[in-house]
Short mmCIF file of the C-alpha atoms (twelve columns), coordinates in Angstrom:
data_MODEL
# 
_entry.id   MODEL 
# 
loop_
_atom_site.group_PDB 
_atom_site.id 
_atom_site.type_symbol 
_atom_site.label_atom_id 
_atom_site.label_alt_id 
_atom_site.label_comp_id 
_atom_site.label_asym_id 
_atom_site.label_seq_id 
_atom_site.Cartn_x 
_atom_site.Cartn_y 
_atom_site.Cartn_z 
_atom_site.pdbx_PDB_model_num 
ATOM 1  C CA . MET A 1  -6.901  107.308 -81.178 1 
ATOM 2  C CA . THR A 2  -10.576 107.636 -80.511 1 
ATOM 3  C CA . ALA A 3  -12.707 110.213 -82.296 1 
ATOM 4  C CA . ASP A 4  -13.160 112.070 -78.988 1 
ATOM 5  C CA . VAL A 5  -9.408  112.426 -78.448 1 
ATOM 6  C CA . MET A 6  -8.866  113.488 -82.055 1 
ATOM 7  C CA . GLU A 7  -11.475 116.252 -81.687 1 
ATOM 8  C CA . ARG A 8  -9.882  117.605 -78.524 1 
ATOM 9  C CA . SER A 9  -6.625  119.469 -78.717 1 
ATOM 10 C CA . GLY A 10 -4.371  121.684 -76.634 1 
ATOM 11 C CA . PHE A 11 -6.053  123.124 -73.559 1 
ATOM 12 C CA . GLN A 12 -9.001  120.751 -73.897 1 
ATOM 13 C CA . MET A 13 -6.742  117.702 -73.525 1 
ATOM 14 C CA . LEU A 14 -5.626  118.793 -70.068 1 
ATOM 15 C CA . PRO A 15 -7.266  117.130 -67.074 1 
ATOM 16 C CA . ASP A 16 -10.023 119.323 -65.631 1 
ATOM 17 C CA . GLY A 17 -8.034  119.957 -62.444 1 
ATOM 18 C CA . VAL A 18 -5.081  121.322 -64.399 1 
ATOM 19 C CA . ALA A 19 -7.317  123.442 -66.647 1 
ATOM 20 C CA . LEU A 20 -9.104  124.855 -63.588 1 
ATOM 21 C CA . HIS A 21 -5.763  125.685 -61.975 1 
ATOM 22 C CA . ILE A 22 -4.739  127.606 -65.092 1 
ATOM 23 C CA . LEU A 23 -8.096  129.410 -65.265 1 
ATOM 24 C CA . SER A 24 -7.788  130.341 -61.587 1 
ATOM 25 C CA . SER A 25 -4.728  132.445 -62.441 1 
ATOM 26 C CA . LEU A 26 -6.906  134.723 -64.603 1 
ATOM 27 C CA . ARG A 27 -9.011  137.662 -63.433 1 
ATOM 28 C CA . PRO A 28 -12.784 137.126 -63.095 1 
ATOM 29 C CA . ARG A 29 -13.569 139.108 -66.276 1 
ATOM 30 C CA . GLN A 30 -11.065 137.041 -68.231 1 
ATOM 31 C CA . VAL A 31 -12.624 133.798 -66.984 1 
ATOM 32 C CA . ALA A 32 -16.077 135.052 -67.954 1 
ATOM 33 C CA . ALA A 33 -14.770 135.872 -71.437 1 
ATOM 34 C CA . CYS A 34 -13.469 132.292 -71.850 1 
ATOM 35 C CA . GLY A 35 -16.888 130.712 -71.297 1 
ATOM 36 C CA . PRO A 36 -18.301 131.286 -74.805 1 
ATOM 37 C CA . VAL A 37 -15.294 129.667 -76.534 1 
ATOM 38 C CA . CYS A 38 -16.760 126.148 -76.576 1 
ATOM 39 C CA . LYS A 39 -18.871 123.762 -74.487 1 
ATOM 40 C CA . SER A 40 -15.940 122.362 -72.519 1 
ATOM 41 C CA . PHE A 41 -14.698 125.869 -71.676 1 
ATOM 42 C CA . ALA A 42 -18.217 126.865 -70.673 1 
ATOM 43 C CA . GLU A 43 -18.384 123.926 -68.245 1 
ATOM 44 C CA . LEU A 44 -14.991 124.726 -66.747 1 
ATOM 45 C CA . CYS A 45 -15.762 128.433 -66.449 1 
ATOM 46 C CA . ARG A 46 -18.971 127.678 -64.521 1 
ATOM 47 C CA . ALA A 47 -17.223 125.448 -61.969 1 
ATOM 48 C CA . PRO A 48 -18.087 126.578 -58.423 1 
ATOM 49 C CA . CYS A 49 -14.581 125.718 -57.186 1 
ATOM 50 C CA . LEU A 50 -13.092 128.108 -59.763 1 
ATOM 51 C CA . TRP A 51 -15.321 130.992 -58.693 1 
ATOM 52 C CA . GLN A 52 -14.659 130.232 -55.026 1 
ATOM 53 C CA . ALA A 53 -10.917 130.554 -55.689 1 
ATOM 54 C CA . LEU A 54 -11.443 133.797 -57.626 1 
ATOM 55 C CA . TRP A 55 -13.657 135.156 -54.838 1 
ATOM 56 C CA . GLU A 56 -11.066 134.399 -52.181 1 
ATOM 57 C CA . ARG A 57 -8.249  135.920 -54.226 1 
ATOM 58 C CA . ASP A 58 -9.864  138.969 -55.840 1 
ATOM 59 C CA . LEU A 59 -13.326 139.696 -54.534 1 
ATOM 60 C CA . ALA A 60 -13.482 138.829 -50.853 1 
ATOM 61 C CA . PRO A 61 -14.777 141.664 -48.650 1 
ATOM 62 C CA . LYS A 62 -11.587 141.664 -46.564 1 
ATOM 63 C CA . LYS A 63 -9.707  142.917 -49.617 1 
ATOM 64 C CA . LEU A 64 -12.332 145.518 -50.483 1 
ATOM 65 C CA . LEU A 65 -12.801 146.990 -47.015 1 
ATOM 66 C CA . PRO A 66 -9.494  148.908 -46.865 1 
ATOM 67 C CA . ALA A 67 -10.756 150.976 -49.814 1 
ATOM 68 C CA . VAL A 68 -13.079 152.859 -47.441 1 
ATOM 69 C CA . ARG A 69 -11.835 154.406 -44.217 1 
ATOM 70 C CA . CYS A 70 -13.998 155.611 -41.413 1 
ATOM 71 C CA . GLU A 71 -12.854 158.768 -39.666 1 
ATOM 72 C CA . PRO A 72 -14.558 160.000 -36.528 1 
ATOM 73 C CA . THR A 73 -15.562 163.632 -36.623 1 
ATOM 74 C CA . THR A 74 -16.293 166.038 -33.812 1 
ATOM 75 C CA . THR A 75 -19.932 165.017 -33.933 1 
ATOM 76 C CA . SER A 76 -21.288 161.587 -33.241 1 
ATOM 77 C CA . ARG A 77 -21.594 160.928 -36.971 1 
ATOM 78 C CA . ARG A 78 -18.850 159.272 -38.942 1 
ATOM 79 C CA . ARG A 79 -17.568 160.510 -42.251 1 
ATOM 80 C CA . PHE A 80 -16.550 157.978 -44.873 1 
ATOM 81 C CA . ARG A 81 -14.003 158.816 -47.502 1 
ATOM 82 C CA . LEU A 82 -12.072 156.964 -50.129 1 
ATOM 83 C CA . PRO A 83 -8.294  156.858 -49.809 1 
# 
């Protein structure tokens, strides 16, 4: 075994693609909390593809828009209210 392999263990031994897939199952705050663990985690947690996946799953505007409904009133103005 090389010194590099001996220093890496568990999660760090996974290929980056597998580690990113696992991280993508977390919530954005959880991913952000993983970054300070070590240098390899910090690199993985900054990966644009990871944040793109999190954006599409949790943060995309299409998922946030139903939180606000627009109801027409008797005037020409619209009233916004939260459900």
